CSV table of C-alpha atoms in Angstrom, one decimal:
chain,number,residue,atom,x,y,z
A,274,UNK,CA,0.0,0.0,0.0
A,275,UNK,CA,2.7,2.3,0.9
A,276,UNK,CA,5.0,1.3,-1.9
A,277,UNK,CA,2.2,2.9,-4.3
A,278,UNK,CA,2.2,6.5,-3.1
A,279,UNK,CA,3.7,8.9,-4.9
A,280,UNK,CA,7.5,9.3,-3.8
A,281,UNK,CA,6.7,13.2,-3.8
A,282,UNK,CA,3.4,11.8,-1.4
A,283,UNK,CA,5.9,9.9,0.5
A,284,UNK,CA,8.7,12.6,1.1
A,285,UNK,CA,5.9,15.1,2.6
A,286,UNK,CA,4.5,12.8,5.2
A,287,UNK,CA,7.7,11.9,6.1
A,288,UNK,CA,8.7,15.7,6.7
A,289,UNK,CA,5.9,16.7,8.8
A,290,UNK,CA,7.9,14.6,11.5
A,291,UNK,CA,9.8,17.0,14.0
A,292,UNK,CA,12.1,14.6,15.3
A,293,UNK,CA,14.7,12.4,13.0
A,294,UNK,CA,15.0,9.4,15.0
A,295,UNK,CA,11.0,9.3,14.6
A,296,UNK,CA,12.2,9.7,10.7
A,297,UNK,CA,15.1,6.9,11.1
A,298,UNK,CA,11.7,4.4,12.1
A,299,UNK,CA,10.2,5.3,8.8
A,300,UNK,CA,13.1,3.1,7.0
A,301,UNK,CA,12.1,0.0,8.6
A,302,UNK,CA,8.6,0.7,7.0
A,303,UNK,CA,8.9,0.6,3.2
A,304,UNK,CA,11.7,1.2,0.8
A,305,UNK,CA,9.4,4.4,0.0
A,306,UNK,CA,9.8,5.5,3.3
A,307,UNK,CA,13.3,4.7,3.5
A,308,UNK,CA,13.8,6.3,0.5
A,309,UNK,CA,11.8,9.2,1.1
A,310,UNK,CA,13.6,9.9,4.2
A,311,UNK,CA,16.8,11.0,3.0
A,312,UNK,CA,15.1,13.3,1.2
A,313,UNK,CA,14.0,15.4,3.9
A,314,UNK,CA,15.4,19.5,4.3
A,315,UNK,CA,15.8,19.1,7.9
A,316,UNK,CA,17.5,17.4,11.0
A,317,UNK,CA,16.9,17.5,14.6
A,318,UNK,CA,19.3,15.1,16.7
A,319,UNK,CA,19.1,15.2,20.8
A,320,UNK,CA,20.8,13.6,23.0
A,321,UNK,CA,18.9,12.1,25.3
A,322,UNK,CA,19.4,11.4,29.2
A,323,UNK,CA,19.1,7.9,28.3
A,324,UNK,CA,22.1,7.8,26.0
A,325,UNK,CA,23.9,9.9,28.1
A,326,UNK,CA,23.9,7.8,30.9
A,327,UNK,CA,24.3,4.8,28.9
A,328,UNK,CA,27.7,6.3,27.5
A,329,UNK,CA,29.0,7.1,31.5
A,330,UNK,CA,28.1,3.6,32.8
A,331,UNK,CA,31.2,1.1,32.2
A,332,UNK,CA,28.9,-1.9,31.1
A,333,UNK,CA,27.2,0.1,28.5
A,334,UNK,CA,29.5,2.5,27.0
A,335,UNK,CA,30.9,0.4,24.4
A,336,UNK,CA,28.0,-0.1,22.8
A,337,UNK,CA,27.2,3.6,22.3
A,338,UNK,CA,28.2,5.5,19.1
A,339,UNK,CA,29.4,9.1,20.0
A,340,UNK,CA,26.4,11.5,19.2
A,341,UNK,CA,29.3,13.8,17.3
A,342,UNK,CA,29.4,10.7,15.0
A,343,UNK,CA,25.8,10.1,15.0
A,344,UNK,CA,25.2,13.7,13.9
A,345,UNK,CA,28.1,14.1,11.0
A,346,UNK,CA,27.0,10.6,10.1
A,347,UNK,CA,23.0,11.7,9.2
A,348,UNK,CA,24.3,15.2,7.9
A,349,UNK,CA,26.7,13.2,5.3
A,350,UNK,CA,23.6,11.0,4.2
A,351,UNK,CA,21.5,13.2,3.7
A,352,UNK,CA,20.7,13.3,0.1
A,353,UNK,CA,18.5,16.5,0.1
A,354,UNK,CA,19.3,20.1,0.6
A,355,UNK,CA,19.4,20.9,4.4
A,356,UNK,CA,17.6,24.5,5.4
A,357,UNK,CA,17.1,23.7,9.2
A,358,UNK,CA,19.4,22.0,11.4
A,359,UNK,CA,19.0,21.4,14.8
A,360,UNK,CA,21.3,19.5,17.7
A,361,UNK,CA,21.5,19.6,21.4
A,362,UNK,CA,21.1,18.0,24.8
A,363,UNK,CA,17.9,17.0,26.0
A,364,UNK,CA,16.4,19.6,28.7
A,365,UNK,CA,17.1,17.3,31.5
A,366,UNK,CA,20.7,17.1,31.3
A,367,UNK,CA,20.9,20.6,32.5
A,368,UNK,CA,20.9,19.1,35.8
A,369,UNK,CA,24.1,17.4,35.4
A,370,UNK,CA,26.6,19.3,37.7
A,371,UNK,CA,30.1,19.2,37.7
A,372,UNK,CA,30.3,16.6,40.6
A,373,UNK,CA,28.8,14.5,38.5
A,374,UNK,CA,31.3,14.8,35.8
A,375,UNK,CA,34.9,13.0,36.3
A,376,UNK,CA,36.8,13.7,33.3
A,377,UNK,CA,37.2,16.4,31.1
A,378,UNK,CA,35.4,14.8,27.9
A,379,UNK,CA,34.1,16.9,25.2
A,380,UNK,CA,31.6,13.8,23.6
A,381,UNK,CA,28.8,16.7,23.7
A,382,UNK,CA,30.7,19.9,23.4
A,383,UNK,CA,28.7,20.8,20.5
A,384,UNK,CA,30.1,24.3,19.9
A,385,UNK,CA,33.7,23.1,19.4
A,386,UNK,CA,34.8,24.7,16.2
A,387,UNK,CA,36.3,21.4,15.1
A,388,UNK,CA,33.4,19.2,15.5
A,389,UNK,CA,31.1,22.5,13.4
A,390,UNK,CA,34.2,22.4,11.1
A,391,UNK,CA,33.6,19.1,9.6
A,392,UNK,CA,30.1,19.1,8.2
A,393,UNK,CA,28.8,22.8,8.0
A,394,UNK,CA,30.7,23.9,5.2
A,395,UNK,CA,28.9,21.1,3.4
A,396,UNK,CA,25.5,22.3,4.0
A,397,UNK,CA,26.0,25.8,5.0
A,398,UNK,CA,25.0,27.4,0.9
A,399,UNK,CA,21.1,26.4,1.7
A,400,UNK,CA,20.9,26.9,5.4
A,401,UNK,CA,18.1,28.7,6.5
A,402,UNK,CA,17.8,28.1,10.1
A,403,UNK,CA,20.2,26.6,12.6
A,404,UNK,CA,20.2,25.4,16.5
A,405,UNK,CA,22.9,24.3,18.8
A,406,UNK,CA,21.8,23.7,22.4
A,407,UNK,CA,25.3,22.5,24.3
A,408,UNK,CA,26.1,20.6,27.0
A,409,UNK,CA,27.1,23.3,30.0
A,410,UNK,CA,29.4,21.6,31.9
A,411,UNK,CA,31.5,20.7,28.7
A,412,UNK,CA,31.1,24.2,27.3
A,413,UNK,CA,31.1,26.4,29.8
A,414,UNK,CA,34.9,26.7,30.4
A,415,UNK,CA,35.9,26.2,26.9
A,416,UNK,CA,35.5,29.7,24.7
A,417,UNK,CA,34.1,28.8,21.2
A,418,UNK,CA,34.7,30.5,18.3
A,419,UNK,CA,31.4,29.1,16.7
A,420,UNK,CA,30.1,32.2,15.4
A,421,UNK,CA,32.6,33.2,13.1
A,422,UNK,CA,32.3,30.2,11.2
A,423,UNK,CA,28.9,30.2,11.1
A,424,UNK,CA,28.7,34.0,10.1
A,425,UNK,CA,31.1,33.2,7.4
A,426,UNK,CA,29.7,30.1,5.8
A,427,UNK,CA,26.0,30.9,6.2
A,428,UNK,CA,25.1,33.4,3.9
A,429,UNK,CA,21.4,32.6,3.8
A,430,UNK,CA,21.0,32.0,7.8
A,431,UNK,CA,17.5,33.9,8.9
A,432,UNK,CA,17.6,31.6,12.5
A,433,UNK,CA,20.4,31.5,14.8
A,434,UNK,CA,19.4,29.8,18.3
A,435,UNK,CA,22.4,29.0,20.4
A,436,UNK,CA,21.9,27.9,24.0
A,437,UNK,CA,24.2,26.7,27.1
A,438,UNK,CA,27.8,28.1,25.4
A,439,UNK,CA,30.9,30.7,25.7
A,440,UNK,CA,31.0,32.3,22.7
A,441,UNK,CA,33.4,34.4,21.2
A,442,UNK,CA,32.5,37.2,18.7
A,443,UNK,CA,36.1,37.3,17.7
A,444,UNK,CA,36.2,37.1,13.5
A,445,UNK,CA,32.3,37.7,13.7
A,446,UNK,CA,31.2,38.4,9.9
A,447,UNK,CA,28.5,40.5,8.5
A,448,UNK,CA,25.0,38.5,8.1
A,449,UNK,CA,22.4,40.6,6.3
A,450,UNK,CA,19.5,37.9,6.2
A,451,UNK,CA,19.4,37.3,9.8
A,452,UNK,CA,16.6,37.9,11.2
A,453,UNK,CA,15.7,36.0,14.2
A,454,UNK,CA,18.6,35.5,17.0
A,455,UNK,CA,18.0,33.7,20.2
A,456,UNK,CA,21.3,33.7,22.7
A,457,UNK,CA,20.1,31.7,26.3
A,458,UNK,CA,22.1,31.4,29.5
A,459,UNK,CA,25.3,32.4,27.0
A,460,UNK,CA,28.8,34.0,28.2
A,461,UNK,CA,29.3,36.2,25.6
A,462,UNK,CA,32.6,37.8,25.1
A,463,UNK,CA,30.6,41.4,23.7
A,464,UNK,CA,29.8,43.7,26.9
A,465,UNK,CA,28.7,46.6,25.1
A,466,UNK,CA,26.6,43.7,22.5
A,467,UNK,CA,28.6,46.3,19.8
A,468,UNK,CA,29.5,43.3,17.6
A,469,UNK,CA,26.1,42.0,17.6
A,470,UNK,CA,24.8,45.6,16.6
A,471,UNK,CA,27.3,45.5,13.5
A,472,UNK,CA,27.0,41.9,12.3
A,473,UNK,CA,23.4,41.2,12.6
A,474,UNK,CA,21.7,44.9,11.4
A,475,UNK,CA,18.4,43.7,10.1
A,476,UNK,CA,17.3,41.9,12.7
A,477,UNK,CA,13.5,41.5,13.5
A,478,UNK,CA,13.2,39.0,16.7
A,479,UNK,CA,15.7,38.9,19.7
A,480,UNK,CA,16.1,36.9,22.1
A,481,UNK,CA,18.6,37.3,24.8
A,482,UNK,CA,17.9,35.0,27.9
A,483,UNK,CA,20.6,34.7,30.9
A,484,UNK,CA,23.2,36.2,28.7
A,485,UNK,CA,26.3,36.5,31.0
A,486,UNK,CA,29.5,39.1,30.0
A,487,UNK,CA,27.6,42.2,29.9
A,488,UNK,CA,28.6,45.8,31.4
A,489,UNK,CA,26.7,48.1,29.6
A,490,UNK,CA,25.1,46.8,26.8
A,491,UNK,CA,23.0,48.6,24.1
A,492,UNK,CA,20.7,47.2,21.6
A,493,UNK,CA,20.0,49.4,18.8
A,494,UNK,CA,18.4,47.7,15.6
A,495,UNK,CA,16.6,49.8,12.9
A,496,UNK,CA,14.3,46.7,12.2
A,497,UNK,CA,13.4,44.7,15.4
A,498,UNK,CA,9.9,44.3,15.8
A,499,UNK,CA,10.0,41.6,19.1
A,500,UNK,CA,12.6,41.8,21.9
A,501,UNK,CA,12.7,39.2,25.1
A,502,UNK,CA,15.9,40.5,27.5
A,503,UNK,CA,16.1,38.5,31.1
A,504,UNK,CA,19.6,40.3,32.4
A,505,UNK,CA,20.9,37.7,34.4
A,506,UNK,CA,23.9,39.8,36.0
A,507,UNK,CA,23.7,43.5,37.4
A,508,UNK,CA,25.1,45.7,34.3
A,509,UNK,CA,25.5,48.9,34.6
A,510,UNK,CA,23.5,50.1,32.5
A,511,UNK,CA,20.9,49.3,30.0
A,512,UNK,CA,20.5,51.4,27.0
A,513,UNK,CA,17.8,50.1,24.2
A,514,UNK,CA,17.2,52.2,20.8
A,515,UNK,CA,14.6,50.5,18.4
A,516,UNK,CA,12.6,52.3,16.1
A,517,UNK,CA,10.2,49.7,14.9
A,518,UNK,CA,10.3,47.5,18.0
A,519,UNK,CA,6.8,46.7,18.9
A,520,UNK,CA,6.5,43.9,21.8
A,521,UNK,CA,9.3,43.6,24.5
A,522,UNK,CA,9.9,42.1,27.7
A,523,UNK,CA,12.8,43.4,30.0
A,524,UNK,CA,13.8,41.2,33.3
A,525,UNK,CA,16.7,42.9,34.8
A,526,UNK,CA,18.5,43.3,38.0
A,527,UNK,CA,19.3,46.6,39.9
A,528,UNK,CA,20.5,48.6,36.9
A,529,UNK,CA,21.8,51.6,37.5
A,530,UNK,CA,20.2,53.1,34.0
A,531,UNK,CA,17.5,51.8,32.1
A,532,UNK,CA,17.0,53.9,28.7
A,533,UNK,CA,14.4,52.8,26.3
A,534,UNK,CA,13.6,54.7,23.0
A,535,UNK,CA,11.2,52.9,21.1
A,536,UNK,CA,8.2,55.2,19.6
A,537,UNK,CA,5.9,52.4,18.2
A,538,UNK,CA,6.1,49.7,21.2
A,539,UNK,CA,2.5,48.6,22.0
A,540,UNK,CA,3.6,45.8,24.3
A,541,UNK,CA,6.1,46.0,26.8
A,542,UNK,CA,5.9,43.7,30.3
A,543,UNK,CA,8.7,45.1,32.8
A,544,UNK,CA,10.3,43.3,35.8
A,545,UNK,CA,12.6,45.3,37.7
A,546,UNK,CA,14.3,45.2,40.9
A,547,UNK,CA,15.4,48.5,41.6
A,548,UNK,CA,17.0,50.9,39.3
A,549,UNK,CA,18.8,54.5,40.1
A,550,UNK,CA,16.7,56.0,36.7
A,551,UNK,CA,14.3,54.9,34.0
A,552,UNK,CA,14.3,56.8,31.1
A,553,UNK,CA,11.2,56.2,28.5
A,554,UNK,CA,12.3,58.4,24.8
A,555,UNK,CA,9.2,59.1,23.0
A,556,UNK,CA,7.5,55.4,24.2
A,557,UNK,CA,3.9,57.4,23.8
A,558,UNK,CA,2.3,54.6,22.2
A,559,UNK,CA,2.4,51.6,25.0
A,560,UNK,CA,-0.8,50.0,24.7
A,561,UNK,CA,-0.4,46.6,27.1
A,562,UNK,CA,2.1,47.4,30.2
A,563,UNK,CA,2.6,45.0,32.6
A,564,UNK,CA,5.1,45.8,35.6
A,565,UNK,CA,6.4,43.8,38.3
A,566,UNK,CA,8.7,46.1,40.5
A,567,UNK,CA,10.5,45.6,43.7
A,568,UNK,CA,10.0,48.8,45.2
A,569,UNK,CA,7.4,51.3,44.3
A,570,UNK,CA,5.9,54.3,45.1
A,571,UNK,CA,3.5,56.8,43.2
A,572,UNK,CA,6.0,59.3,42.3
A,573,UNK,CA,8.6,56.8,40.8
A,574,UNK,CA,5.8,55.6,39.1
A,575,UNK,CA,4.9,59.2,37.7
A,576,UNK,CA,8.4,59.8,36.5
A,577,UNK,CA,8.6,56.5,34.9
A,578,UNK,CA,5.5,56.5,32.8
A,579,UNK,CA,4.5,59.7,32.7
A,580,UNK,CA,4.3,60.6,29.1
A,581,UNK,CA,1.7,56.5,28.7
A,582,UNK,CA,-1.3,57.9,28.8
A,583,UNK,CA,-2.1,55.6,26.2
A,584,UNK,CA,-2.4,52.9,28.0
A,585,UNK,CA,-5.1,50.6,27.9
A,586,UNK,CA,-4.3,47.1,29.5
A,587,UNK,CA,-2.4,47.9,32.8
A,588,UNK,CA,-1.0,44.3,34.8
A,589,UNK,CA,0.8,45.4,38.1
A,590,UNK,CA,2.4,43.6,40.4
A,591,UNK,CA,4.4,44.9,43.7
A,592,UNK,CA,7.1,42.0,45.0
A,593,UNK,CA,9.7,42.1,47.7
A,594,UNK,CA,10.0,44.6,50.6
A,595,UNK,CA,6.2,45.5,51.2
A,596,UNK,CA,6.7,46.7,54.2
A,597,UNK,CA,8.4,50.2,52.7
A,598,UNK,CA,4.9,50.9,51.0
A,599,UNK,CA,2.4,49.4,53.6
A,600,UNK,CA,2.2,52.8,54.7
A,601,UNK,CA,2.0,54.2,51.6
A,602,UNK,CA,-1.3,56.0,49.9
A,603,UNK,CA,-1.3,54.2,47.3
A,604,UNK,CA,-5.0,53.0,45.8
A,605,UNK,CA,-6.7,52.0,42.8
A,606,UNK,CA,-7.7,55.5,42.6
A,607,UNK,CA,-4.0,57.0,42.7
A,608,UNK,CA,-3.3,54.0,40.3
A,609,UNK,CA,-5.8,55.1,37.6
A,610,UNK,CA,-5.2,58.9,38.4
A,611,UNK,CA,-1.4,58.0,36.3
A,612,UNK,CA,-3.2,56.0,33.9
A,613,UNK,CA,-6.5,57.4,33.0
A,614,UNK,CA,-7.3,55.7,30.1
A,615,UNK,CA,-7.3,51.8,31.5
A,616,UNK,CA,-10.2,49.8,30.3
A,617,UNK,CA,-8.5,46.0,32.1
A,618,UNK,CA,-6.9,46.1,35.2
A,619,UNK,CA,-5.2,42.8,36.2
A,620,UNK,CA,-3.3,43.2,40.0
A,621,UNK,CA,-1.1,41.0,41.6
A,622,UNK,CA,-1.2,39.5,45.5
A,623,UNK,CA,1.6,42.4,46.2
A,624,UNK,CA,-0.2,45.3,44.5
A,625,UNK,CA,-3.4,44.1,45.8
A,626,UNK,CA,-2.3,44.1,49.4
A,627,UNK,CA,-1.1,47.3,49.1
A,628,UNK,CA,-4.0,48.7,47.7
A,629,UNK,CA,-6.3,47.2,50.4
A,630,UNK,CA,-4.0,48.1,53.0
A,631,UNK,CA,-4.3,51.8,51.6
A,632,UNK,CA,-8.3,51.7,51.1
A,633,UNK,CA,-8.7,50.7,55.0
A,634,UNK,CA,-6.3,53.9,56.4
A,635,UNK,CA,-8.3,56.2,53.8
A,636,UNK,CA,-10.8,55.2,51.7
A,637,UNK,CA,-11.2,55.6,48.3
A,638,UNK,CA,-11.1,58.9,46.1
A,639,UNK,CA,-13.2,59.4,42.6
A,640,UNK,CA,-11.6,60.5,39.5
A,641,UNK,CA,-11.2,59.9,35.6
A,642,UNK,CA,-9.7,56.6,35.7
A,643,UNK,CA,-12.5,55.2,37.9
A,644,UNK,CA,-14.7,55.9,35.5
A,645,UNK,CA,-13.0,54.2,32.6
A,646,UNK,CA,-12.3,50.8,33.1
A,647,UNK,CA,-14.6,48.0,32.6
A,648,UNK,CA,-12.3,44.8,33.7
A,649,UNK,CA,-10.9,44.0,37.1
A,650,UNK,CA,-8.7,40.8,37.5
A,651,UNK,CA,-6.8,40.3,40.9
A,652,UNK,CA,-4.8,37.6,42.9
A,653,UNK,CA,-5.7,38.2,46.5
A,654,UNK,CA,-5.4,36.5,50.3
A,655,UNK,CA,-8.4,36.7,52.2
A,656,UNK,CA,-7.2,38.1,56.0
A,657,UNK,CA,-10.3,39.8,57.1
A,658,UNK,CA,-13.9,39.0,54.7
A,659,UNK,CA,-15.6,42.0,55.3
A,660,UNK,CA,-12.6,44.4,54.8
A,661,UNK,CA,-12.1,42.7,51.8
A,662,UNK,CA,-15.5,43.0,50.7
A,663,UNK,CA,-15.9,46.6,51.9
A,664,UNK,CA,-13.0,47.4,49.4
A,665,UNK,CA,-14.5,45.0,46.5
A,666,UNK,CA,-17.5,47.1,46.8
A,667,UNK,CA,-16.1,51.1,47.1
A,668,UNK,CA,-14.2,49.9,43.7
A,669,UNK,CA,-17.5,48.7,42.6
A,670,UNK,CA,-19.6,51.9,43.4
A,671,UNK,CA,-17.3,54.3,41.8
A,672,UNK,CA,-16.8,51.9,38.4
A,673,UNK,CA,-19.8,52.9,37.0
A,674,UNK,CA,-18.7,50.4,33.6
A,675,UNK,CA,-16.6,48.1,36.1
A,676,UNK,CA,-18.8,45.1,34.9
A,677,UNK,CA,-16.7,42.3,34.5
A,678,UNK,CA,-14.8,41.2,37.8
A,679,UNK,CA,-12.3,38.0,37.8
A,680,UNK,CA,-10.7,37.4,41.3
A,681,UNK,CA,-7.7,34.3,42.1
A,682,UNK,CA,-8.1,33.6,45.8
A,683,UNK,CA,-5.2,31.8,47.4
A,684,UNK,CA,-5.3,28.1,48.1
A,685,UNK,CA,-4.6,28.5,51.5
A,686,UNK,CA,-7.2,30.7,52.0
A,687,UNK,CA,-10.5,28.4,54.0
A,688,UNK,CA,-13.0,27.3,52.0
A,689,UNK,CA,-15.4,29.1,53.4
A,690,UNK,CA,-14.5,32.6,54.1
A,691,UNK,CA,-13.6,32.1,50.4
A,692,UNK,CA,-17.4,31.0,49.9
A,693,UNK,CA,-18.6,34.0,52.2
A,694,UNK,CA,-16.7,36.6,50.2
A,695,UNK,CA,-17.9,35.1,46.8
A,696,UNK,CA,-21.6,34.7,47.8
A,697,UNK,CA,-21.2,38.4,49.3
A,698,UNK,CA,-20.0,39.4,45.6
A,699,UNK,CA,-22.6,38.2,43.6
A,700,UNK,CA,-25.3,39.3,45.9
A,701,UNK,CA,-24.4,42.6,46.4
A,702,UNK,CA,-23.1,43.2,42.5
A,703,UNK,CA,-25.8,40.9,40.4
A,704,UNK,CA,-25.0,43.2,37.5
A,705,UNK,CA,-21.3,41.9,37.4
A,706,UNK,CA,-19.8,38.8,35.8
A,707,UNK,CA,-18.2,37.3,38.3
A,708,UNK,CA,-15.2,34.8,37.5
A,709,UNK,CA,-13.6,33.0,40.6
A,710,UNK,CA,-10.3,30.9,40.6
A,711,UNK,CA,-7.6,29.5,43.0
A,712,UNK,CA,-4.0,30.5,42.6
A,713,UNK,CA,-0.5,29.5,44.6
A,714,UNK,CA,2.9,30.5,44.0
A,715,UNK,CA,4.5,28.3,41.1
A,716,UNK,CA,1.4,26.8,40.5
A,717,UNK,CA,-0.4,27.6,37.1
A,718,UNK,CA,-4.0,29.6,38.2
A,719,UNK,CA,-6.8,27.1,38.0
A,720,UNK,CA,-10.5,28.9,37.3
A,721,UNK,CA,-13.7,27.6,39.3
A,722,UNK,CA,-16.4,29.4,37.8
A,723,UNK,CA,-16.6,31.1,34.4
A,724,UNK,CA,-19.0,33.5,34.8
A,725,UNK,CA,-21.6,32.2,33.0
């Protein structure tokens, strides 16, 4: 049956596989299959846990082929044209630490510039996207030169994802077609990310995850549209200059400056601990913010978003050291008074603690924002029901189109002063759609009612 599909048929199924030992199975099918599986345009190789182990133990070793030679062995029979290559360690072997390790081996060191050597200059005219996910404890004390190679073989790259590695950016080339770069828990040798600026101009997605090496590093790209940064040292500065750059999400630690031109980002979600000075350049066109800050109080939060106005989705959260703005003013109402134009309002347990905390020393004030917005989500811990509810409701009264109300009580909160406070809700507010969940640290937040 098989044997009489079209070997066009054949090579299609066979490449809507993602994983090419799952392809290597196909051979055993039907010669069609066999055949058809050379002819496939990518490769993805992992080493698992399983082999891993199996190549440590002493009775088992023997019988494993090195994954170097495993890889270079499918690459060489590949009878197609590769565009996507992928290689790595499996997920899991991240937890391998160094007292686990007795030699110095480098089996899985796959950013060694010999081991790249000896098949990418084969494949690298039609290359369209590649992936190297390294073993850390065999990479992260030997400095690869990696990207110069790649940068000057590849002339068609678009995709570069390299994760667990110390690269160099020595001999780094020009690459005009790259588009989408993704560097995770890297040491890169380039504090000031200049070399990245230079070689990769047109990027349009970057993606820079527990990147180690950097001082004061500046991204400026004329073309990127999507940004994800999560600082994983304290650099001196930050300093970010994109024109186009639409969606981005910033995690940093205690920064002295933060700079951030970018006039046409909609989206940008911000976790900061502490920073000595945030400036936003003509950012007058956030849409979707969504903070989580250390320490806040209302006048840093002026100065930082001041000119946002034109925000319309606000998600807040308030972590760490609550105690320095328990005894803050600092309501719903001050809240909205920086952001006027809110229509959803999502707060997290810190924000909302504060915020309560607030409404019991003073109440709550009217004003424009009030008035606006029309969604309420918040993660909350019920101390005291009818303080809680007392708040619920002054929010209530003075949202005159507050009319859709989602609230995540804690899962160590009793069932039922959770069950009072709901039945309280929907009693007092019939006009509301009321949404109720459970939510815990770490845990995804799991929804009881729907509202309907």
């Amino acid at each position: 049956m098989m044997e009489e599909l079209p070997a066009s048929l054949l090579v299609e199924i066979v490449s809507r596989l993602t994983d090419t030992t799952d392809v290597a199975r196909c051979r055993a099918v039907s010669k069609g299959l066999n055949a058809a599986s050379y002819e496939v345009r990518w490769l993805n190789v992992v080493c698992s846990m399983s082999r891993y182990l199996k190549s440590r133990s002493p009775e088992t070793k023997h019988l494993v082929t090195p994954f170097k030679t495993v890889f270079s062995h499918l690459v060489f029979r590949s009878t197609s044209t590769l565009d996507s290559v992928s290689l790595g360690v499996d997920r899991a072997l991240g937890g391998v630490s160094f007292d686990d390790v007795e030699d110095e081996s480098d089996d899985l060191y796959l950013t060694d510039m010999n081991f790249i050597r000896e098949w990418l200059p084969s494949i690298s005219h039609a290359l369209k996207s590649f992936s190297v996910s390294d073993f850390w404890v065999q990479s992260c004390w030997r400095r690869s030169e990696a990207l110069s190679l790649i940068s000057s073989t590849c002339h068609n790259l678009g995709k570069l994802v390299v994760r667990n590695a110390w690269l160099s950016v020595d001999g780094l080339c020009l690459m005009p077609t790259l588009r989408h770069l993704t560097l995770e828990f890297v040491r890169l040798d380039d504090e000031d990310l200049s070399r990245i600026n230079a070689c990769f101009p047109n990027l349009t997605q970057l993606s820079l995850i527990g990147v180690g090496g950097l001082k004061e590093p500046k991204i400026n790209f004329l073309h990127l549209t999507t940004c994800q940064w999560s600082v994983s040292n304290a650099p001196l500065s930050l300093i970010i200059c994109a024109p186009c750059l639409v969606d981005f999400d910033l995690r940093c630690i205690k920064p002295k400056l933060v700079v951030l031109e970018a006039p046409s980002l909609s989206n940008f979600n911000l976790s900061l601990e502490n920073t000595d000075e945030l400036r936003l350049k003509n950012c007058a066109n956030i849409q979707c913010l969504q903070l989580s800050v250390e320490c806040l109080s209302l006048g840093f939060l002026f100065t930082m978003f001041r000119h946002c106005s034109t925000v319309k989705r606000l998600t807040l959260d308030l972590v760490g050291r609550r105690k320095q703005v328990d005894a803050a003013v600092f309501g719903i109402d001050t809240l909205l008074g920086c952001f006027p134009n809110i229509t959803c309002l999502s707060l997290g347990p810190g924000a909302w603690h504060v915020m309560e905390n607030s409404f019991r020393r003073g109440g709550l004030a009217d004003g424009i924002g009030m008035k606006m917005i029309k969604q309420l989500i918040a993660h909350l811990v019920v101390h005291e029901v009818e303080g809680t509810l007392a708040f619920i409701s002054s929010v209530l009264d003075k949202s005159t189109q507050l009319c859709d109300v989602s609230l995540l009580i804690h899962r160590d909160v009793d069932s039922y002063v959770a069950g009072g406070l709901i039945s309280s809700c929907r009693s007092k507010f019939p006009r509301v759609r009321w949404r109720w969940g459970i939510w815990k640290e770490g845990i995804k937040d799991t929804w009881v009612s729907d509202g309907t």
